[in-house]
Coordinates of C-alpha atoms in Angstrom, one line a residue:
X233 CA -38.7 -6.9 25.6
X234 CA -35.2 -8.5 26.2
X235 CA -32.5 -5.7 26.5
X236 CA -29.7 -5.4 24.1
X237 CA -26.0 -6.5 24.5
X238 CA -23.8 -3.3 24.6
X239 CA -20.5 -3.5 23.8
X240 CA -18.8 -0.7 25.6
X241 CA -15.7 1.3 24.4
X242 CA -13.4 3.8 26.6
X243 CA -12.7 6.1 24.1
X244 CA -9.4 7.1 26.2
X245 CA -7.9 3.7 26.4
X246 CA -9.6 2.0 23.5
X247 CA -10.7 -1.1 26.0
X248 CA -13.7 -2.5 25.8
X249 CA -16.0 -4.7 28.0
X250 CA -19.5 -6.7 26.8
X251 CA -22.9 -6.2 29.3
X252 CA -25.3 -8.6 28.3
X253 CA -28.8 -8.8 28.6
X254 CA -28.8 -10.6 31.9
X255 CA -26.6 -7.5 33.1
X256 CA -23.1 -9.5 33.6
X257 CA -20.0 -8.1 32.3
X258 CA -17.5 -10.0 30.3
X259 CA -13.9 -8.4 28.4
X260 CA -14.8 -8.2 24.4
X261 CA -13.2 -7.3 21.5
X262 CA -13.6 -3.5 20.6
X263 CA -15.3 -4.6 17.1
X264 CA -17.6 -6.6 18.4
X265 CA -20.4 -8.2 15.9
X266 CA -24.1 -8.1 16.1
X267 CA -23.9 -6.1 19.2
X268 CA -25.2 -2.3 19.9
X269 CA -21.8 -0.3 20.5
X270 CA -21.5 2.8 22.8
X271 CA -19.1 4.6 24.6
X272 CA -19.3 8.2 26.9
X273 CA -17.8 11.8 26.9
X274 CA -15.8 12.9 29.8
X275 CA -17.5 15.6 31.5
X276 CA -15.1 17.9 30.3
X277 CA -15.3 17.7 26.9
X278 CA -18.9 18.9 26.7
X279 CA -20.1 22.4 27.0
X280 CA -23.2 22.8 29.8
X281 CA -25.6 25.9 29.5
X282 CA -28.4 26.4 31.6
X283 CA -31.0 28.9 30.7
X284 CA -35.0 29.9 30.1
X285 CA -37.3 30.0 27.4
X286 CA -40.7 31.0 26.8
X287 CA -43.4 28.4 26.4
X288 CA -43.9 30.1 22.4
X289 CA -42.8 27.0 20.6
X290 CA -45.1 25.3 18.5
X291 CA -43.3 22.0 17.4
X292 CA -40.3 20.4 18.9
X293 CA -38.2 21.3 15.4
X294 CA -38.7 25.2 16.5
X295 CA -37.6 24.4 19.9
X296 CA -34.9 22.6 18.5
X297 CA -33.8 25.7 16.6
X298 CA -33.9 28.2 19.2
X299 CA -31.8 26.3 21.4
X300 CA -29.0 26.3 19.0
X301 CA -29.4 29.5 17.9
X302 CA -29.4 30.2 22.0
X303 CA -26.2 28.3 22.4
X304 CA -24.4 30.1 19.5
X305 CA -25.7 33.5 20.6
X306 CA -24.8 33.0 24.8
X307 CA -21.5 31.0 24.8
X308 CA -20.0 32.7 21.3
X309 CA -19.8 29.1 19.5
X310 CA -17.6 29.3 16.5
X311 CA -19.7 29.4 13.7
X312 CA -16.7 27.8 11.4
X313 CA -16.6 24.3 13.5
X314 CA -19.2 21.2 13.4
X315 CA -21.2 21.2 17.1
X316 CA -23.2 18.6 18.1
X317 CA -25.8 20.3 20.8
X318 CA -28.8 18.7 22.0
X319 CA -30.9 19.5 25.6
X320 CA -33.1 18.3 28.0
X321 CA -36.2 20.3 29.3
X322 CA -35.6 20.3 33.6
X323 CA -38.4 20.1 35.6
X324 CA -39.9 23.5 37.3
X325 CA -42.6 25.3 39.1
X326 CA -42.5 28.0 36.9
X327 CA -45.4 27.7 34.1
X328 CA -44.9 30.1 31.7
X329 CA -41.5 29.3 31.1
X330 CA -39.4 26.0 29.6
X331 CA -35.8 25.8 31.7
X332 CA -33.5 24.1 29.2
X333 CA -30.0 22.6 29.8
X334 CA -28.2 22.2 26.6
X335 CA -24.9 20.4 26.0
X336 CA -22.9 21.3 23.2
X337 CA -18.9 19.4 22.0
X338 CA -16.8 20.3 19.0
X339 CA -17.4 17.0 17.0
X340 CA -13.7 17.3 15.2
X341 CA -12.0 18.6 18.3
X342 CA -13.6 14.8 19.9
X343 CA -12.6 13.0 16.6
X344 CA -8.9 14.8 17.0
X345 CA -8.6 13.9 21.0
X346 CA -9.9 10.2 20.6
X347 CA -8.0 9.4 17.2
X348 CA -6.7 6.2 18.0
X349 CA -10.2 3.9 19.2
X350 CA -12.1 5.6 16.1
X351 CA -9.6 4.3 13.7
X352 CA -10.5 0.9 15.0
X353 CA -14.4 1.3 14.8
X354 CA -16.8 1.5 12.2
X355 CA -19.3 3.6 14.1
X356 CA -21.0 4.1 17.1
X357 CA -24.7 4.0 17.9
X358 CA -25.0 5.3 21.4
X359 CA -22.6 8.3 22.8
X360 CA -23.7 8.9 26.5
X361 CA -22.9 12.0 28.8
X362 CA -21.5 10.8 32.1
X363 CA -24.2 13.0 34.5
X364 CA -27.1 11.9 32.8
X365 CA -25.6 8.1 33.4
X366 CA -26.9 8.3 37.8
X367 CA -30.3 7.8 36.8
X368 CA -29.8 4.1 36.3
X369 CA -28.7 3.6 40.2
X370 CA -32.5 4.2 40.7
X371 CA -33.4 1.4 38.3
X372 CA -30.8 -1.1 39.2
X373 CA -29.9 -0.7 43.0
X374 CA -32.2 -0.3 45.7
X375 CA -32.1 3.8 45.9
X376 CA -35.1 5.4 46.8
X377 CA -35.9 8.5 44.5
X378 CA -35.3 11.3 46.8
X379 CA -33.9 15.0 46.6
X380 CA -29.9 13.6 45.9
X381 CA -26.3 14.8 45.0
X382 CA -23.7 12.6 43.7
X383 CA -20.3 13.0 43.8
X384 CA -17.8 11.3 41.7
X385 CA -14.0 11.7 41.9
X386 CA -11.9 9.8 39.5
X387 CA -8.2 10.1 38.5
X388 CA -9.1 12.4 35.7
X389 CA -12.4 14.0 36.1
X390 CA -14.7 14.8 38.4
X391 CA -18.2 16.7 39.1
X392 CA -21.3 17.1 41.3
X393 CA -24.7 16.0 40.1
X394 CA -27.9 16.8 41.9
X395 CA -31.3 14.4 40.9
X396 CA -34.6 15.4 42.0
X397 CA -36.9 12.3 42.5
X398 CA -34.7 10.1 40.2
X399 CA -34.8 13.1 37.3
X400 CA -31.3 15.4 36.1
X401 CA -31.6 18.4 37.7
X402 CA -27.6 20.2 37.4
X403 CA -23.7 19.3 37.4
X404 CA -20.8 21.1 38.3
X405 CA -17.1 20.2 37.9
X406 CA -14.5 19.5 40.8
X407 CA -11.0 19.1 41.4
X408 CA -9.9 15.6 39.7
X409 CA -7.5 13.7 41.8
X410 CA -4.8 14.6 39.6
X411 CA -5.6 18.3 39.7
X412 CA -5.8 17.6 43.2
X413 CA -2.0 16.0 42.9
X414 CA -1.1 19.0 40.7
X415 CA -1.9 21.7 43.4
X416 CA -0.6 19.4 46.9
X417 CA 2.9 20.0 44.0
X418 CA 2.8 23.5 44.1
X419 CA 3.2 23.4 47.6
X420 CA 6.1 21.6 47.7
X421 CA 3.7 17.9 48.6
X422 CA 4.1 15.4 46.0
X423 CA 2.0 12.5 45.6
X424 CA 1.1 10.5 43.2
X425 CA -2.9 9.6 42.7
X426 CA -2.6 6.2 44.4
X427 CA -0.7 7.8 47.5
X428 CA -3.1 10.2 47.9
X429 CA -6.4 7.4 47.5
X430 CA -4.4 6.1 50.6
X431 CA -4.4 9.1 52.5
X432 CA -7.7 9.5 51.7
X433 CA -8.9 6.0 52.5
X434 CA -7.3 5.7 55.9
X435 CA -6.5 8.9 57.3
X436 CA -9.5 11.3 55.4
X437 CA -10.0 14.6 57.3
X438 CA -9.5 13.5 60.6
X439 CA -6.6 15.9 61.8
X440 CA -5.5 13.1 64.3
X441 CA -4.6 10.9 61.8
X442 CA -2.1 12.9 60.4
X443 CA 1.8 13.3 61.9
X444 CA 3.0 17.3 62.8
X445 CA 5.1 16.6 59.4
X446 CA 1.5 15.6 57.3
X447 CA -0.6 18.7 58.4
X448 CA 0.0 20.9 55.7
X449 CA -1.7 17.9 53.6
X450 CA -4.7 17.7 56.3
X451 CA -5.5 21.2 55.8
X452 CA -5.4 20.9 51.8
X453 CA -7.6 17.8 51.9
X454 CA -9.7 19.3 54.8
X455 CA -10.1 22.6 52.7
X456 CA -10.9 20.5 49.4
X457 CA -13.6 18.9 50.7
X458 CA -14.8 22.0 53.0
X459 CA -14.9 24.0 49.7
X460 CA -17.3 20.8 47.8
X461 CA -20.1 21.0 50.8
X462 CA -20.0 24.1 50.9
X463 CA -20.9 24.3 47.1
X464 CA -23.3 21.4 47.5
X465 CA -25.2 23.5 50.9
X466 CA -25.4 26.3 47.8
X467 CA -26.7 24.7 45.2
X468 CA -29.4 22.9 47.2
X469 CA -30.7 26.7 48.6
X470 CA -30.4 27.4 44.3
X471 CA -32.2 24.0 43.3
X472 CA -35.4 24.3 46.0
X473 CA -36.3 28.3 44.6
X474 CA -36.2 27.2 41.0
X475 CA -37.4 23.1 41.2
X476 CA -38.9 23.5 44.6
X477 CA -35.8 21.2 45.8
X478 CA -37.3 20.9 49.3
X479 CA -34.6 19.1 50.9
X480 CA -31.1 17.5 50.0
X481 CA -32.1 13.7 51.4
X482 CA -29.1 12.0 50.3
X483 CA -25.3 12.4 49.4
X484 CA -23.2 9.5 47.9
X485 CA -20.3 9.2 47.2
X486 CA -17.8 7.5 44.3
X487 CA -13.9 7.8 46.1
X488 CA -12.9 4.0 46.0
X489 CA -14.6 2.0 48.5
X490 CA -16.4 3.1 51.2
X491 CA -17.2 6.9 53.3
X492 CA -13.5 8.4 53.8
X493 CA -13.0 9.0 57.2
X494 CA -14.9 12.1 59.4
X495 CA -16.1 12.8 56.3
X496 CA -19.7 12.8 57.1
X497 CA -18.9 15.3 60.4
X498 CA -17.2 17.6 58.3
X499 CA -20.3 17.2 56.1
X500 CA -22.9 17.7 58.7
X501 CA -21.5 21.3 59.8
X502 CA -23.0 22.4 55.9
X503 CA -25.8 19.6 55.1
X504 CA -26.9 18.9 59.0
X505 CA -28.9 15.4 59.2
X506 CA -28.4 14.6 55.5
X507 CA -26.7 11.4 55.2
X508 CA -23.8 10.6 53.5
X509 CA -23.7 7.1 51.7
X510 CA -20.6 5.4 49.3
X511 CA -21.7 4.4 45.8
X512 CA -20.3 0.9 46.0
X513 CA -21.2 -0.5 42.4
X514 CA -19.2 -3.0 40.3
X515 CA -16.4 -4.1 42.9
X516 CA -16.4 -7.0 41.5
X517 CA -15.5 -5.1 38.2
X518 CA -12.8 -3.2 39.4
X519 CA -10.9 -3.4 36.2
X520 CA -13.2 -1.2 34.0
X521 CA -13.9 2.5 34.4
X522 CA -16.8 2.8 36.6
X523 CA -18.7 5.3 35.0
X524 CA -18.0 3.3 31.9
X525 CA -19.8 0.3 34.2
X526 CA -22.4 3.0 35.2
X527 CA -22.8 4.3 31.2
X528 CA -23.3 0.7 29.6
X529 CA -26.1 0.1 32.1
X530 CA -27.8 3.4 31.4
X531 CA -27.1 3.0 27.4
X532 CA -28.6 -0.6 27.6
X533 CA -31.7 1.3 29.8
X534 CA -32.1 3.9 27.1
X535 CA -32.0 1.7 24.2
X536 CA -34.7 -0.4 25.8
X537 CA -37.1 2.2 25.9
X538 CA -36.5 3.3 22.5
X539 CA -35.6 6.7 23.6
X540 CA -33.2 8.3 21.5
X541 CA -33.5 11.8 23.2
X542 CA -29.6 11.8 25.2
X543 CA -27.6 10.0 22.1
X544 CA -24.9 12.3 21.5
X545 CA -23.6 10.4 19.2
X546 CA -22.8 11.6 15.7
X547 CA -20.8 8.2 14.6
X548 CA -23.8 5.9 13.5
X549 CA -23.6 3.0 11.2
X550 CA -24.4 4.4 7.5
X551 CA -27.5 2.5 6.4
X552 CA -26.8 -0.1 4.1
X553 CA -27.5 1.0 0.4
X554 CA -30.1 -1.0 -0.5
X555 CA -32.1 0.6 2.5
X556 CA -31.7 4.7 1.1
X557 CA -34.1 6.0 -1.3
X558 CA -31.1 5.8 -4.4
X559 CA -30.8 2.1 -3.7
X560 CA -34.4 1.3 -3.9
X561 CA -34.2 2.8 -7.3
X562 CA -31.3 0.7 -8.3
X563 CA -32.8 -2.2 -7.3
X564 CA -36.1 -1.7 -9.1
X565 CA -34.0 -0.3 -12.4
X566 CA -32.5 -3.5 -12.3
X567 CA -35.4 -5.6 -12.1
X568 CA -36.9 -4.0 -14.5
X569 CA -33.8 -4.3 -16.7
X570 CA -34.3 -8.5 -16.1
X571 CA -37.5 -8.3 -16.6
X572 CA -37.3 -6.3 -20.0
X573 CA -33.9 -6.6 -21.0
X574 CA -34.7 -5.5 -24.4
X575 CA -34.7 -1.8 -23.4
X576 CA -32.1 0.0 -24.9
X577 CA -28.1 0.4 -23.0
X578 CA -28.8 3.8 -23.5
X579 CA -31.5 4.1 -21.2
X580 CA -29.4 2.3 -18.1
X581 CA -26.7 5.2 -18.6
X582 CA -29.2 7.8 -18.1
X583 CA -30.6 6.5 -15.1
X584 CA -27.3 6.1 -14.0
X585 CA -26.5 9.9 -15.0
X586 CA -29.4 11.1 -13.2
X587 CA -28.6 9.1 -9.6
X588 CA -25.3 11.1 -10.1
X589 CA -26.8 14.6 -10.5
X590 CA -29.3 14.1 -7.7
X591 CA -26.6 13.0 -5.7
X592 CA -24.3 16.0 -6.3
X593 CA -27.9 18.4 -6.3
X594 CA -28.3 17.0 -2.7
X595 CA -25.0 17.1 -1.4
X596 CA -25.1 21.3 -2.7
X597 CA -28.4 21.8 -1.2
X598 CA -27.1 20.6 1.9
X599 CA -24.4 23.1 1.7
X600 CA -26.6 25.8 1.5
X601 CA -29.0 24.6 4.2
X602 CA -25.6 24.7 6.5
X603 CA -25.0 28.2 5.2
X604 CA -28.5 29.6 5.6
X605 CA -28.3 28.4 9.5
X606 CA -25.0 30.0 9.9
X607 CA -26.3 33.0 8.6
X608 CA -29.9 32.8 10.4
X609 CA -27.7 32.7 14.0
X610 CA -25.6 35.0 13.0
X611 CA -28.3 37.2 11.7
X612 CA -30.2 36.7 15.1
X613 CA -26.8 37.3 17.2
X614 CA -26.5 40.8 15.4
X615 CA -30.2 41.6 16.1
X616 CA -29.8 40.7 19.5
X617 CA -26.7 42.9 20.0
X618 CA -28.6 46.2 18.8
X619 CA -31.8 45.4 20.7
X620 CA -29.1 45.0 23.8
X621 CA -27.3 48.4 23.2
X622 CA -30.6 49.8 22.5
X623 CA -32.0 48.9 26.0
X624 CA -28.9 50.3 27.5
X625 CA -29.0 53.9 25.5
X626 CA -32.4 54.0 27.5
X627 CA -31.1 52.6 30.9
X628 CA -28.6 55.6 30.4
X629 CA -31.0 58.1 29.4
X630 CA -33.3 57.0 32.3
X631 CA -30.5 57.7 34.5
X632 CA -29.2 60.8 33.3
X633 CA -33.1 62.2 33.4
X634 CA -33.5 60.9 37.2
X635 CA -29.5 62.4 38.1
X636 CA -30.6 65.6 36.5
X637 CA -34.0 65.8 39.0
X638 CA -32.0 65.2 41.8
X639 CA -29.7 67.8 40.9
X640 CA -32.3 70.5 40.7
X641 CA -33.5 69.2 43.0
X642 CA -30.1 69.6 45.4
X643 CA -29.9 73.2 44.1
X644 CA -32.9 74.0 44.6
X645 CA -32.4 73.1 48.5
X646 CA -29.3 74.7 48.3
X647 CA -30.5 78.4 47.2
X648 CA -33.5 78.0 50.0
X649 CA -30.8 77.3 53.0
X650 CA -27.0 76.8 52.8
X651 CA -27.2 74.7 56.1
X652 CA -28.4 72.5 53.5
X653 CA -25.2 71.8 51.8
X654 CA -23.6 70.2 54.8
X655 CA -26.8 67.7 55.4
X656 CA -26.2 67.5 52.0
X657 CA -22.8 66.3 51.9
X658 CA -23.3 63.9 55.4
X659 CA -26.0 61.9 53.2
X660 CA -23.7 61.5 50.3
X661 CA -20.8 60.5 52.0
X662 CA -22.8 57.9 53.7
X663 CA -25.0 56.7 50.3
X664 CA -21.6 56.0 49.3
X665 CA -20.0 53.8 52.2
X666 CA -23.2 51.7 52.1
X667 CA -23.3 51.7 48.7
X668 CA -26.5 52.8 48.2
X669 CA -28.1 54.9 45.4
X670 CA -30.6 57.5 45.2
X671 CA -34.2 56.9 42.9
X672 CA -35.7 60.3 44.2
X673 CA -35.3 63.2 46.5
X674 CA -38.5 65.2 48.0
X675 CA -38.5 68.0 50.7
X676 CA -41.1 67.4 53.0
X677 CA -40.8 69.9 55.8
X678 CA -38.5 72.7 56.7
X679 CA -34.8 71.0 56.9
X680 CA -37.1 67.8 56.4
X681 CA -36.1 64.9 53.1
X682 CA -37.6 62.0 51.9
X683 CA -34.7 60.2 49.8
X684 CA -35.6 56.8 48.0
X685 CA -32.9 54.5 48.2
X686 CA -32.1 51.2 47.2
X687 CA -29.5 48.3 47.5
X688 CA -28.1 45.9 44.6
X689 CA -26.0 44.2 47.0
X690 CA -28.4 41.7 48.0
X691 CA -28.3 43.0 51.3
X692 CA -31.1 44.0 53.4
X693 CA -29.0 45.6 56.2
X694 CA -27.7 48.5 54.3
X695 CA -30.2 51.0 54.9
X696 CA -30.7 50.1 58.7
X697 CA -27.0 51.0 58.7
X698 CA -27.3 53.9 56.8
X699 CA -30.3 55.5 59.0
X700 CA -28.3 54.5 62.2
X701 CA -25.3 56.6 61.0
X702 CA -27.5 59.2 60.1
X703 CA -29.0 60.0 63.8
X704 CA -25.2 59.2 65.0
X705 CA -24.4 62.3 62.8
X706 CA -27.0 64.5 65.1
X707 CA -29.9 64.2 62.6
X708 CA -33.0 64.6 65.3
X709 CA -35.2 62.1 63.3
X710 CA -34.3 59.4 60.7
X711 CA -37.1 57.1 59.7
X712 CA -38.5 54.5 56.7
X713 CA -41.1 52.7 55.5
X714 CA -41.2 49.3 55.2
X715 CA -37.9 47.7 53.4
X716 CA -39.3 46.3 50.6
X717 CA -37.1 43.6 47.4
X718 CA -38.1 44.3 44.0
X719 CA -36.3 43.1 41.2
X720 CA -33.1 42.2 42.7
X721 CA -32.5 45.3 45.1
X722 CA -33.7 46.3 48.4
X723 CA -35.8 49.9 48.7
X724 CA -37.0 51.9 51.0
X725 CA -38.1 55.5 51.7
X726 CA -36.1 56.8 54.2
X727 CA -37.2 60.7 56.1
X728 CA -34.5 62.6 57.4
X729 CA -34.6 65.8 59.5
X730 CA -31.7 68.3 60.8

């Protein structure tokens, strides 16, 4: 099957550049005839949520619903404004669960922002979200699909997208190099985003580069990028526990041309032997947006396969009225009006009458439709809220039951032995340094405890330091069982003895 012309559109800037089907790129008119049009969303005017669901769904219209009823309910979407949300389903290990990343814009907020290009369009067939757009480097470039992140930093927008064997797998936003330009102002550096591509391009974050007079801009640009492989080294360690992410095997890079200088020695102190490649696409394109060069390939990908799964788009070409349901009729009320012309005038206004009701019938029951949804989500978000302060009443009345033990418990102890007070007191005041908190209390022996304790700080060293401030407080024995992690938080039954 031959693939489709695109005629691609910068919403922004209203320019617009043809891709054939042989894959060349030529300027065209923004109206452009007989072609498939399509454009992209910068990544920040869409909404990402990540988050699980379980395998219960029958047919993909229930899914469908949940997700948006999910994406209400989490992120507090106005239930007033027009959304246009669709997802992807991510690949896991997990099997009893479906991990869902769901996009979501604000569909007048887009018309509002981009006024200008859709005055001078009719529609808009394809509407393609920039992250998803990397997958067609696999198909057009000789990449291997490995474990990779890609990083893009344009003038206005920027973000961190990891693929796992050629498949989406997450994004995050970074500093743009504007917002870059916008903080080097604050401290009293001004450069504009060309002066600072320069910097990057021939000095990058080698330190010798700079002059005594420049190092306050080495150590911003250093700290910059620092701060992104730092976040890349931590989303990798994320990635391989939730899509068994064994490795990170490639980072490339969009900056201008080419690996900015020490850039990949900086990166090897967070990433070790990963290598760090440029994304040198379309230089002989230079003119056009490249991830509007990178978004007309994957469109013109997309379209090929039939796949309509990513099309954010909510700007596509009415169908003519001889194609809808109402028209057919038309067209066979006429005929039959040719063909018979001797039925009475009367009879032509009726039908006519009756297209109008069913028109205004349909237009009301898709009022109410909208209406029952709203209500549904809302009706689900307000269940949800009682079934969440319901859990909580117990959480609170588990606690205040367990508190209460321990307290008899303590006074108890305290009635048999006052000495007990002050090993009393040195346990407390060391619970709370380590910030540690107490499940149980037992005696066990003549000045002899068994507390169990446990950790939410994600740290496993805690209680060690705990029991070794314990003996340094002249208890004659301190010891546990084994340090155990259960459901977020480190336990542990430590004995203690005066």
């Amino acid at each position: 099957m031959a693939q489709k012309k695109i005629n691609f559109i910068n919403l922004k800037s209203g320019d617009a550049f043809l891709l054939d089907a042989q894959g060349k790129i030529s300027p065209s008119k923004t109206e452009a005839k007989k072609v498939l049009t399509a454009s992209r969303l910068a990544y920040n005017d869409i909404i990402i949520h990540s988050f699980k669901l379980d395998k219960v769904y029958k047919t993909p219209q229930e899914l469908t619903l949940a997700v948006e009823m999910k994406m209400y309910e989490d992120l507090a979407l106005d239930l007033q404004k027009e959304y246009r949300i669709f997802y992807i389903e991510k690949p896991t290990e997990v099997g009893d669960i479906l991990l869902i990343e769901a996009f979501a814009y604000d569909k007048n907020a887009i018309l509002e922002k981009y006024a200008a290009t859709f005055k001078k369009i009719r529609h808009l067939d394809f509407l393609a979200h920039p992250v998803l757009a990397f997958e067609t480097i696999y198909t057009h470039e000789d990449v291997p699909r490995a474990n990779d992140a890609f990083i893009y930093i344009g003038d206005e927008e920027a973000f961190l997208t990891f693929y796992k064997e050629g498949a989406y797998v997450s994004s995050k936003k970074l500093k743009s190099l504007q917002e870059m330009c916008d903080e080097l102002d604050t401290k009293g550096i001004r450069l504009t985003i060309d002066e600072l591509k320069e910097a990057l391009r021939s000095k990058g974050v080698c330190k010798e580069n700079y002059t005594l007079f420049e190092y306050d801009l080495y150590e911003y640009i250093h700290d910059t990028f620092d701060r992104i492989f730092s976040t890349i080294k931590n989303l990798a360690l994320h990635n391989r526990n939730i899509y068994n992410f064994a490795q990170l095997d490639h980072v490339y890079l969009r900056l201008g041309d080419g690996i900015i200088p020490e850039l990949p020695l900086l990166a090897a102190g967070y990433l070790e032997s990963t290598q760090i490649l440029p994304i040198n696409l379309y230089k002989e394109h230079s003119a056009y947006d490249f991830l509007d060069l990178l978004s007309a390939h994957y469109v013109q990908d997309y379209t090929e396969s039939g796949d309509e799964a990513a099309n954010l788009t909510f700007y596509k070409k009415k169908i003519p009225f001889y194609h809808t349901q109402t028209g057919r009729f038309a067209i066979a009320a006429a005929a039959g009006i040719l063909l018979a012309f001797a039925y009475p005038a009367w009879q032509q206004y009726t039908i006519y009458q009756l297209e109008q009701e069913n028109e205004t019938l349909q237009q009301q029951l898709d009022t109410l439709r909208q209406s029952s949804r709203r209500l549904e989500r809302k009706y689900a978000s307000v269940k949800k809220e009682i079934a969440h302060y319901t859990k909580a009443k117990q959480e609170v009345d588990r606690k205040f039951t367990r508190l209460r033990h321990i307290a008899d418990r303590l006074l108890t102890l305290k009635s048999k032995d006052d000495q007990y007070t002050t090993m009393l007191l040195t346990i407390n005041d060391l619970l709370h340094k380590y910030g540690l908190t107490v499940d149980k209390v037992t005696q066990t022996g003549e000045k002899s405890l068994d507390i169990e304790i446990y950790s939410r700080e994600n740290r496993r060293d805690t209680i060690a330091l705990f029991m070794k401030d314990l003996l340094s407080e002249g208890f004659s024995k301190v010891t546990s069982n084994e340090i155990t992690l259960s459901d977020d938080a480190y336990k542990s039954v430590v004995t203690v003895k005066r």
